[in-house]
PDB file of C-alpha atoms in Angstrom:
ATOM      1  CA  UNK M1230      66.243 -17.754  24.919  1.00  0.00           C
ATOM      2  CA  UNK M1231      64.820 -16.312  22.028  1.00  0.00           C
ATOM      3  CA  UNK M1232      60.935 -17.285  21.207  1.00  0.00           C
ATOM      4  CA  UNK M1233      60.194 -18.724  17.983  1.00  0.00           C
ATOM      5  CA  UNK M1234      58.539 -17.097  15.257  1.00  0.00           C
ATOM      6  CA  UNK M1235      55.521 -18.673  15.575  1.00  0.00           C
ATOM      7  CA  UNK M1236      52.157 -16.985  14.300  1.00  0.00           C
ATOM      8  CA  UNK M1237      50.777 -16.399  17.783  1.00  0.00           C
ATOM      9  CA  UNK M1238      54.154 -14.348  18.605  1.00  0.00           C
ATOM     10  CA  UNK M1239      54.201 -12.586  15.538  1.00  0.00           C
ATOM     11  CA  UNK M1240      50.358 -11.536  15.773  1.00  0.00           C
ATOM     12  CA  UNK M1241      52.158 -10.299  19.285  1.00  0.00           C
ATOM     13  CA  UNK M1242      54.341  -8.426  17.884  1.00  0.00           C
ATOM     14  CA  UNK M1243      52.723  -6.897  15.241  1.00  0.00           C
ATOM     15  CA  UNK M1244      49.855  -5.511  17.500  1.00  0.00           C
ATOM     16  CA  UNK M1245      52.652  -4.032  20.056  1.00  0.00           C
ATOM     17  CA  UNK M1246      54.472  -2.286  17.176  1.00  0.00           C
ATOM     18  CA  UNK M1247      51.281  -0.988  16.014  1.00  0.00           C
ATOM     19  CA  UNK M1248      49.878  -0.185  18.976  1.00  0.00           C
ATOM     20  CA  UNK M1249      53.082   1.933  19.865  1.00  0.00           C
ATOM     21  CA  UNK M1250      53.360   3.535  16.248  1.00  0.00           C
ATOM     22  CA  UNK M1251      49.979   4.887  16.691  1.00  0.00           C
ATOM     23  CA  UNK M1252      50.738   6.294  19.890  1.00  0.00           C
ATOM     24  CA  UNK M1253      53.672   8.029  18.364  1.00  0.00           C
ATOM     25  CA  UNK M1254      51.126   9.839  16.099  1.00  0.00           C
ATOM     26  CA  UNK M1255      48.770  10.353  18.289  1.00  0.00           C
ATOM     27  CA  UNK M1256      51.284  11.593  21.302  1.00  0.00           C
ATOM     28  CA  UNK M1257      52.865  13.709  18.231  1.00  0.00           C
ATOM     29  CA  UNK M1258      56.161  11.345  18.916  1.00  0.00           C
ATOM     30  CA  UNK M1259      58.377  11.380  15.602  1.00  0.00           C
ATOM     31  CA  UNK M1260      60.963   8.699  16.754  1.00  0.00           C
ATOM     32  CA  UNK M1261      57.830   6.281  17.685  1.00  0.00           C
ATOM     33  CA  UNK M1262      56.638   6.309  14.423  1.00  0.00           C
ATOM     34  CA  UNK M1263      59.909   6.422  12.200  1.00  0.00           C
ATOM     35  CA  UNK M1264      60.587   3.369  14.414  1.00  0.00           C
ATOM     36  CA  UNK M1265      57.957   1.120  14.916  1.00  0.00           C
ATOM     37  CA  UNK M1266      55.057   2.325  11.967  1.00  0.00           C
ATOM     38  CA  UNK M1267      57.784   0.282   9.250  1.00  0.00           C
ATOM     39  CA  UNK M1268      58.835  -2.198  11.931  1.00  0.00           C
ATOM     40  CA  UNK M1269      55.231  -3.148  12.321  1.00  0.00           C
ATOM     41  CA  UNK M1270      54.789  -3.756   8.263  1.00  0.00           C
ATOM     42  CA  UNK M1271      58.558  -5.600   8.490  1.00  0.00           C
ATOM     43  CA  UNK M1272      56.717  -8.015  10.948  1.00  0.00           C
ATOM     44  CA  UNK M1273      54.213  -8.853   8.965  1.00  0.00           C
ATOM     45  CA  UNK M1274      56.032  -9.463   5.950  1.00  0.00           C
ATOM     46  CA  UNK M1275      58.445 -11.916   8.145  1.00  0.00           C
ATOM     47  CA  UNK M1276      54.655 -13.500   8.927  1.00  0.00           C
ATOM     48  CA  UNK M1277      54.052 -13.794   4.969  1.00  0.00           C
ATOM     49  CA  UNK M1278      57.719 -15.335   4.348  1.00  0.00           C
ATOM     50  CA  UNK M1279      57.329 -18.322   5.282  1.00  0.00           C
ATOM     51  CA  UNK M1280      53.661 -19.253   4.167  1.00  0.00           C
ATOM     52  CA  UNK M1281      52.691 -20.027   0.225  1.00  0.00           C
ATOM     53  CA  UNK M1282      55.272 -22.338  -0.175  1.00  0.00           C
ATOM     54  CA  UNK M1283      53.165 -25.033  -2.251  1.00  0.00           C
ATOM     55  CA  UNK M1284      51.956 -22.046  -4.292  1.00  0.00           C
ATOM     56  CA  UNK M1285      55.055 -20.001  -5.021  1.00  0.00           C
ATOM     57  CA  UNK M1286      53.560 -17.838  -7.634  1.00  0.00           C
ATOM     58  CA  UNK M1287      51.165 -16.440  -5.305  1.00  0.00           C
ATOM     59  CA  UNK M1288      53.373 -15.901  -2.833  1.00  0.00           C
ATOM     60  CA  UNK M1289      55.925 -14.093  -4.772  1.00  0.00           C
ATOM     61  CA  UNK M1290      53.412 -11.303  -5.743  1.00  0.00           C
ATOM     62  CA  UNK M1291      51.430 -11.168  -1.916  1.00  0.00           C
ATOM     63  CA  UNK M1292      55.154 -11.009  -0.711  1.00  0.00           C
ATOM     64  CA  UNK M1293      56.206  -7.982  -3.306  1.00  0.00           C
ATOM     65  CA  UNK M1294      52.739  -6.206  -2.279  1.00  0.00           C
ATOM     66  CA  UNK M1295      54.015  -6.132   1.146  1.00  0.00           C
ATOM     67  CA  UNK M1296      57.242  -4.670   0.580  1.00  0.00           C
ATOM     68  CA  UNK M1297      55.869  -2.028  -1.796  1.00  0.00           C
ATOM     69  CA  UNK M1298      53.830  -1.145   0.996  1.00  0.00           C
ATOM     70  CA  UNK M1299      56.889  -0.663   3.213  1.00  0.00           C
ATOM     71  CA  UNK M1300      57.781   1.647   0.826  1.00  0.00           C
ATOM     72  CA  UNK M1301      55.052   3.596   0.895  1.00  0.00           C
ATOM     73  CA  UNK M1302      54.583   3.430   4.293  1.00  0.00           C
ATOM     74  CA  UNK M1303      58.131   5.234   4.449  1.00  0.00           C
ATOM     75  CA  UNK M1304      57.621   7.860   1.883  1.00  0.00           C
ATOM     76  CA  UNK M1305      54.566   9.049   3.800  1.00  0.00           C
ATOM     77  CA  UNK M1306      56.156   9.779   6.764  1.00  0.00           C
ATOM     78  CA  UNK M1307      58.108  12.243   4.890  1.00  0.00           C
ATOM     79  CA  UNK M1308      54.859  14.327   4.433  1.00  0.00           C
ATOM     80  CA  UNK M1309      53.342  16.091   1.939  1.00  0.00           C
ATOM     81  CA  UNK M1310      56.272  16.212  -0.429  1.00  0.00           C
ATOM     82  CA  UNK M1311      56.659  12.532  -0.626  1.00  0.00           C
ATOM     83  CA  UNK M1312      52.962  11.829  -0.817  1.00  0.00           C
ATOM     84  CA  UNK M1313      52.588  10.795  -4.589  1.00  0.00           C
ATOM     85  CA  UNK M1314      55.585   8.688  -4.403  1.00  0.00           C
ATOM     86  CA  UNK M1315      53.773   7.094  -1.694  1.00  0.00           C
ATOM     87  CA  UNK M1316      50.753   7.002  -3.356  1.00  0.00           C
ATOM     88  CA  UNK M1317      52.796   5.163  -6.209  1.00  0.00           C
ATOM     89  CA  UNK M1318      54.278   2.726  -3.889  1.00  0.00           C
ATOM     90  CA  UNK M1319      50.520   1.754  -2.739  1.00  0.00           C
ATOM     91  CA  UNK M1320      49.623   1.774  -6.296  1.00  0.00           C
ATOM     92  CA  UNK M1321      51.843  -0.436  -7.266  1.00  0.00           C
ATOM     93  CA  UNK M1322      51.682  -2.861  -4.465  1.00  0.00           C
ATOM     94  CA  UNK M1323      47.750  -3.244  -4.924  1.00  0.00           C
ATOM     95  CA  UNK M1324      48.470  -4.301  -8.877  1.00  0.00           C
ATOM     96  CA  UNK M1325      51.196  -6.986  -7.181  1.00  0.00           C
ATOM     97  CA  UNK M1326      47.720  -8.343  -5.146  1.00  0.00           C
ATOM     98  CA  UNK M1327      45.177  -8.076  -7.793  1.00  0.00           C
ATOM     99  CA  UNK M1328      47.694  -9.953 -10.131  1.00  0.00           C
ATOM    100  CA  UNK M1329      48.007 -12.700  -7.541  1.00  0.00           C
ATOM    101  CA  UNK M1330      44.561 -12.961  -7.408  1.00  0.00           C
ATOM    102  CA  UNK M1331      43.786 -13.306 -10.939  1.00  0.00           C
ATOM    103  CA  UNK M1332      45.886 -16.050 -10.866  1.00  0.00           C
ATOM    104  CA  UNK M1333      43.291 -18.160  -8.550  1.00  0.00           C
ATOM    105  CA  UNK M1334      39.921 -16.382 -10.596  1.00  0.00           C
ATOM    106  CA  UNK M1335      39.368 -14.699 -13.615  1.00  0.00           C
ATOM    107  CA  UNK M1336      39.378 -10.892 -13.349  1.00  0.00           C
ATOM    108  CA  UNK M1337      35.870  -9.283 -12.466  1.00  0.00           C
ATOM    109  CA  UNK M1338      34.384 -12.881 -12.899  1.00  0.00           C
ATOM    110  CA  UNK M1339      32.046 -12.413 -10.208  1.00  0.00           C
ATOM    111  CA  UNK M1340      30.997  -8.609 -11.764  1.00  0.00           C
ATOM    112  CA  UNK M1341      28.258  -7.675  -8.866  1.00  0.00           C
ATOM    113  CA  UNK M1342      31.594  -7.362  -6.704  1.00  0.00           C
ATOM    114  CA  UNK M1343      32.940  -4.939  -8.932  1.00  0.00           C
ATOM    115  CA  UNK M1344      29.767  -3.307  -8.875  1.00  0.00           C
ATOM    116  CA  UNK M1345      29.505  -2.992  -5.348  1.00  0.00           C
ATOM    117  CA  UNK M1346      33.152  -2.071  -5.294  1.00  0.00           C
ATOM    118  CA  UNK M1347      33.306   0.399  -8.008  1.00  0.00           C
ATOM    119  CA  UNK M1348      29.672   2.191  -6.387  1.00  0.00           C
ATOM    120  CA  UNK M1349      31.470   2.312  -3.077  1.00  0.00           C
ATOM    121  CA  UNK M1350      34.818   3.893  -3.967  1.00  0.00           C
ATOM    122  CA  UNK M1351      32.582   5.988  -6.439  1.00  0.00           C
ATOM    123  CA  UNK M1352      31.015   7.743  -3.182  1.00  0.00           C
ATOM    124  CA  UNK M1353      33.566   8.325  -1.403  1.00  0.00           C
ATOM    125  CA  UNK M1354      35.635   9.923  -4.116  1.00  0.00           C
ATOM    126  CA  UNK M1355      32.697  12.151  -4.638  1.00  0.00           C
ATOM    127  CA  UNK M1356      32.823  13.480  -1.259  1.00  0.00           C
ATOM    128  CA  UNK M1357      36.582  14.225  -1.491  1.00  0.00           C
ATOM    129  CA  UNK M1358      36.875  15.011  -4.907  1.00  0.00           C
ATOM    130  CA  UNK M1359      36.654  19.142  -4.000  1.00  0.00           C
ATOM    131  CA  UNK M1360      39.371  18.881  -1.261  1.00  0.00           C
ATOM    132  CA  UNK M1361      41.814  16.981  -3.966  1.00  0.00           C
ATOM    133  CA  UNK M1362      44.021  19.389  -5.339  1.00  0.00           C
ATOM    134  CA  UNK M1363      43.771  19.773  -9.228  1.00  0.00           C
ATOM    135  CA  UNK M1364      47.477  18.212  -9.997  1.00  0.00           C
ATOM    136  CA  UNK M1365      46.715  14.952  -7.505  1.00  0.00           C
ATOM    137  CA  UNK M1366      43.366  14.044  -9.054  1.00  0.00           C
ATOM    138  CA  UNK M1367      44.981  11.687 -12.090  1.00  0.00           C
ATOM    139  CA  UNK M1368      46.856   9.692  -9.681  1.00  0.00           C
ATOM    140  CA  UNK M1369      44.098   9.924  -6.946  1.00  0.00           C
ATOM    141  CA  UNK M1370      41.866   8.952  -9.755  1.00  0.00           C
ATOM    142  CA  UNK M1371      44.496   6.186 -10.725  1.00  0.00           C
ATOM    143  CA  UNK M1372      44.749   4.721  -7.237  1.00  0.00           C
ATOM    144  CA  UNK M1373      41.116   4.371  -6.398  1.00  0.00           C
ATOM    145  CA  UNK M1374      40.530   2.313  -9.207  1.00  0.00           C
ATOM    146  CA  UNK M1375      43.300  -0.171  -8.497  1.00  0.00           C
ATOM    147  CA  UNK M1376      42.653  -0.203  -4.439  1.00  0.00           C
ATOM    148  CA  UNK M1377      39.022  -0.838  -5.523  1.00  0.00           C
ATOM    149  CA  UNK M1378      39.655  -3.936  -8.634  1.00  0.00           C
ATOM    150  CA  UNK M1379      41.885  -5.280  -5.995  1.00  0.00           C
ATOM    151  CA  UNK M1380      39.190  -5.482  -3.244  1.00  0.00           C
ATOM    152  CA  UNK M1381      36.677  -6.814  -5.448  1.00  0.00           C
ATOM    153  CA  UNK M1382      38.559  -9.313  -6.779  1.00  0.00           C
ATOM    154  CA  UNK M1383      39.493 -10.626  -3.477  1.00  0.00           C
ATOM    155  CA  UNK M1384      35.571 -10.771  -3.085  1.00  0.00           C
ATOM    156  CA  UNK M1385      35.809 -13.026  -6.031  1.00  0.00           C
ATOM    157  CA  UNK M1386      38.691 -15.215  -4.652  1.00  0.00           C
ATOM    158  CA  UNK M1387      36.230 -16.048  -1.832  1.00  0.00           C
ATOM    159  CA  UNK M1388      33.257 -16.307  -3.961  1.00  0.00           C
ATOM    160  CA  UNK M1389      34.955 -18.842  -6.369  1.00  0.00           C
ATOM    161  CA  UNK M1390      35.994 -20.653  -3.249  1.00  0.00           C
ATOM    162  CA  UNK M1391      32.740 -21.806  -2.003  1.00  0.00           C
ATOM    163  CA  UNK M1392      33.375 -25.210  -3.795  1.00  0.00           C
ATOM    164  CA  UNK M1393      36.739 -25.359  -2.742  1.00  0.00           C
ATOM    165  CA  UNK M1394      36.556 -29.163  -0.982  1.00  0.00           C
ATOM    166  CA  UNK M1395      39.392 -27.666   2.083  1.00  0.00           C
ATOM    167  CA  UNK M1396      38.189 -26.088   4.937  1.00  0.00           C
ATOM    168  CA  UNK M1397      41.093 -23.947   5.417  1.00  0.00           C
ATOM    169  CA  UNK M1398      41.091 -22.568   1.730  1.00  0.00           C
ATOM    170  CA  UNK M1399      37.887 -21.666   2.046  1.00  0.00           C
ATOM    171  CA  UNK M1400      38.457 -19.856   5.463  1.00  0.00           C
ATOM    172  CA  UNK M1401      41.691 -17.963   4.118  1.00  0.00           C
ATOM    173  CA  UNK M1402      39.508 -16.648   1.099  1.00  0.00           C
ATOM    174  CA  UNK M1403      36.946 -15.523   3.183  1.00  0.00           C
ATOM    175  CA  UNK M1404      39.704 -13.757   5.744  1.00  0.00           C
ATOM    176  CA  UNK M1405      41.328 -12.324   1.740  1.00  0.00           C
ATOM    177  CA  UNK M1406      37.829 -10.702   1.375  1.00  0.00           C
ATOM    178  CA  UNK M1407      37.888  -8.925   4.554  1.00  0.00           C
ATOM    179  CA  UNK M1408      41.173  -7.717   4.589  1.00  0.00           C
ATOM    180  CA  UNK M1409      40.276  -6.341   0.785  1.00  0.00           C
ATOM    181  CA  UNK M1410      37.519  -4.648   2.640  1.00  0.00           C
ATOM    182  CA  UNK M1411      39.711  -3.235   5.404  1.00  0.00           C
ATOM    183  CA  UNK M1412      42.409  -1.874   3.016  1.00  0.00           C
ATOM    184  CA  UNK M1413      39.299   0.499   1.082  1.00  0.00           C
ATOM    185  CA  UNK M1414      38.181   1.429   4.596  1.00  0.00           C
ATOM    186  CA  UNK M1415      41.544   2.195   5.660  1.00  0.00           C
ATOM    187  CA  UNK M1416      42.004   4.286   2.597  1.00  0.00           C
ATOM    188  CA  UNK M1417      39.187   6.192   2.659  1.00  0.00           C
ATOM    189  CA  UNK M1418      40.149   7.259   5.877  1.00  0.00           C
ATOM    190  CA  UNK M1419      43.460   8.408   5.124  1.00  0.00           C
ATOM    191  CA  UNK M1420      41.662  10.276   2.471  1.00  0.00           C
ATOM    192  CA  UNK M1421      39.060  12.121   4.437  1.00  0.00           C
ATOM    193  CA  UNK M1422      41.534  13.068   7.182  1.00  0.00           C
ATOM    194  CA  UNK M1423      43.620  14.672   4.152  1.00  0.00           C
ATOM    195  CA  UNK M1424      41.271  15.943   1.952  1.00  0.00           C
ATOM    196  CA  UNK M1425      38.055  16.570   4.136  1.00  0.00           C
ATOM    197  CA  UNK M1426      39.313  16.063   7.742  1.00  0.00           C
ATOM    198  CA  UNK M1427      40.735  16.222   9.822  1.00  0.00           C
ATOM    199  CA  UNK M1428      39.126  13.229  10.928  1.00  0.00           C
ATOM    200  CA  UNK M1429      38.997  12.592  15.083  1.00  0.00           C
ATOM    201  CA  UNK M1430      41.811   9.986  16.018  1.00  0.00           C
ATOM    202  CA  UNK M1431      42.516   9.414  12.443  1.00  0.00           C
ATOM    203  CA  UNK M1432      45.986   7.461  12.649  1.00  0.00           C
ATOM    204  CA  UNK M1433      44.017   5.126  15.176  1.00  0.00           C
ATOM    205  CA  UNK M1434      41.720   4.193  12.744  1.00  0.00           C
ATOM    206  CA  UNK M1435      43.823   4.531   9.245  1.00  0.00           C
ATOM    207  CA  UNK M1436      46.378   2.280  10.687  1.00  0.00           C
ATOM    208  CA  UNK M1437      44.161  -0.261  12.392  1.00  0.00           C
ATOM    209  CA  UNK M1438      42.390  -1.051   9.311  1.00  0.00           C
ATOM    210  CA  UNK M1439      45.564  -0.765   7.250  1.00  0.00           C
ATOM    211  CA  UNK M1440      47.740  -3.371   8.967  1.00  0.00           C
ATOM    212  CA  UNK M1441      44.748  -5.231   9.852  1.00  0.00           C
ATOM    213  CA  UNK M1442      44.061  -5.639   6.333  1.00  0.00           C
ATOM    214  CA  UNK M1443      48.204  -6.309   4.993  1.00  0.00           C
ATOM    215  CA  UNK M1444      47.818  -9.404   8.123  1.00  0.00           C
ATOM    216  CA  UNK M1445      44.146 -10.909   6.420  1.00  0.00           C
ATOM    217  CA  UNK M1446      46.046 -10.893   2.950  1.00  0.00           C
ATOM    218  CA  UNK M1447      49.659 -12.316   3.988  1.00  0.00           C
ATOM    219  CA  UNK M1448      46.867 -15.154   5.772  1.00  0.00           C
ATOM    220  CA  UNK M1449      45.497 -16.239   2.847  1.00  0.00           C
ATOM    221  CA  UNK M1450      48.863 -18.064   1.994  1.00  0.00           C
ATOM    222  CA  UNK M1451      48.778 -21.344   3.023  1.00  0.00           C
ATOM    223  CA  UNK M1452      51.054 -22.246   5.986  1.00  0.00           C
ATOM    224  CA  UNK M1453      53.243 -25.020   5.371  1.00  0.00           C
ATOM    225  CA  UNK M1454      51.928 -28.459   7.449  1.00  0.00           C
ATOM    226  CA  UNK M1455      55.396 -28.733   8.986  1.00  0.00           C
ATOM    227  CA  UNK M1456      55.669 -25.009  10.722  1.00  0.00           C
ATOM    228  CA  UNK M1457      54.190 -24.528  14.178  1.00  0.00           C
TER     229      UNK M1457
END
C-alpha cells in the first residue's frame, strides 16, 4: 500500500534523498548523485505542487524557480564545462522568486534589507573575486546580484507581513526569509569551495543549505485547507 504524499512523508523523503546524494559526493559515488541529487529537488517540487492554490500567480513562478533549479542542479553535475549554463539556470530561477515576491511587496521597499544584503554578498565576492577566472566574472557578477535582490526581498515579504492578521502567513514569511538566507549561504559555499577552497565537507554543507532553503520557499505557499 502506497503512503500518501503527505508533507511529513515528503519532508521523509526529501531528507533520505539528500542525505544519500551527499554521500555519493562525499563517498566519490557518481551513480548516487546522478540519481538521487535531482530526485531530491523532484521531491520537493512534488511538495510545492500542490500548495498556492488560492494564489496561483505565486505559485506559478515559486513552482518555475524550482524546476529551473533542477536544471541547474543537472548541468552542474556535468562539471566544469556545464558550469555557466548552470549558473544560468540558477540565475534564472532566482528572477522566477524575486518576481513572485514583488508581487506580495514592492521591490527593495524595506531598503535596510537590501543594504544588509547587498554588504553581505559584497564581502564575500571580495574574498573570491581573485580565484574567479577573468571570462566568469560578468555572469558571477550577474548572479550575485540576483541571488542577493532575491534574498532581501524575501526579508521584505516577512517584514511587510508583520500586520498580516493570519498566523500562518505570517509564519510562512518568516520561514521565506530564512530559506532566502540559506540559499546566499549555500551559495557562498559553493563559491569558496570553487574559487577559494576547497572547503572541508563542502557538498555536506552546499547541499544542506541549498535544499534546505528550495523546502523554506516551496513552504511559503499556502497549503490548501482540504490536503492532509
Amino acid at each position: 500500500m502506497l503512503l500518501p504524499l503527505t508533507t511529513p512523508v515528503l519532508a521523509a523523503l526529501t531528507a533520505l534523498s539528500a542525505a544519500l546524494a551527499i554521500a555519493g559526493n562525499l563517498a566519490d559515488q557518481p551513480w548516487l548523485i546522478w540519481l538521487f541529487k535531482p530526485l531530491t529537488t523532484l521531491i520537493i517540487i512534488a511538495y510545492a505542487w500542490p500548495r498556492g492554490e488560492a494564489t496561483p500567480r505565486l505559485r506559478r513562478w515559486v513552482v518555475a524557480g524550482l524546476i529551473f533549479s533542477l536544471g541547474g542542479d543537472v548541468a552542474l553535475m556535468f562539471g566544469d564545462g556545464a558550469f555557466v549554463i548552470g549558473l544560468l539556470s540558477f540565475l534564472v530561477a532566482h528572477l522566477c522568486y524575486l518576481w513572485a515576491f514583488t508581487r506580495v511587496q514592492r521591490l527593495a521597499a524595506w531598503p535596510l534589507a537590501f543594504i544588509g544584503y547587498a554588504l553581505l554578498a559584497g564581502v564575500v565576492l571580495s574574498q573570491l573575486w581573485p580565484g574567479v577566472p577573468v571570462g566568469l566574472r560578468p555572469p558571477v557578477i550577474a548572479y550575485v546580484l540576483c541571488l542577493a535582490a532575491m534574498a532581501a526581498q524575501a526579508a521584505v515579504v516577512w517584514r511587510g507581513s508583520r500586520e498580516e492578521p493570519d498566523a500562518g502567513a505570517r509564519r510562512r514569511a518568516a520561514v521565506l526569509a530564512f530559506g532566502g538566507l540559506l540559499f546566499l549561504i549555500s551559495d557562498a559555499c559553493l563559491a569558496i569551495n570553487k574559487f577559494a577552497g576547497p572547503l572541508p565537507l563542502a557538498a555536506l554543507w552546499v547541499l544542506v543549505t541549498y535544499w534546505a532553503a528550495q523546502w523554506c520557499i516551496a513552504s511559503w505557499l499556502a497549503l490548501r485547507p482540504s490536503a492532509p
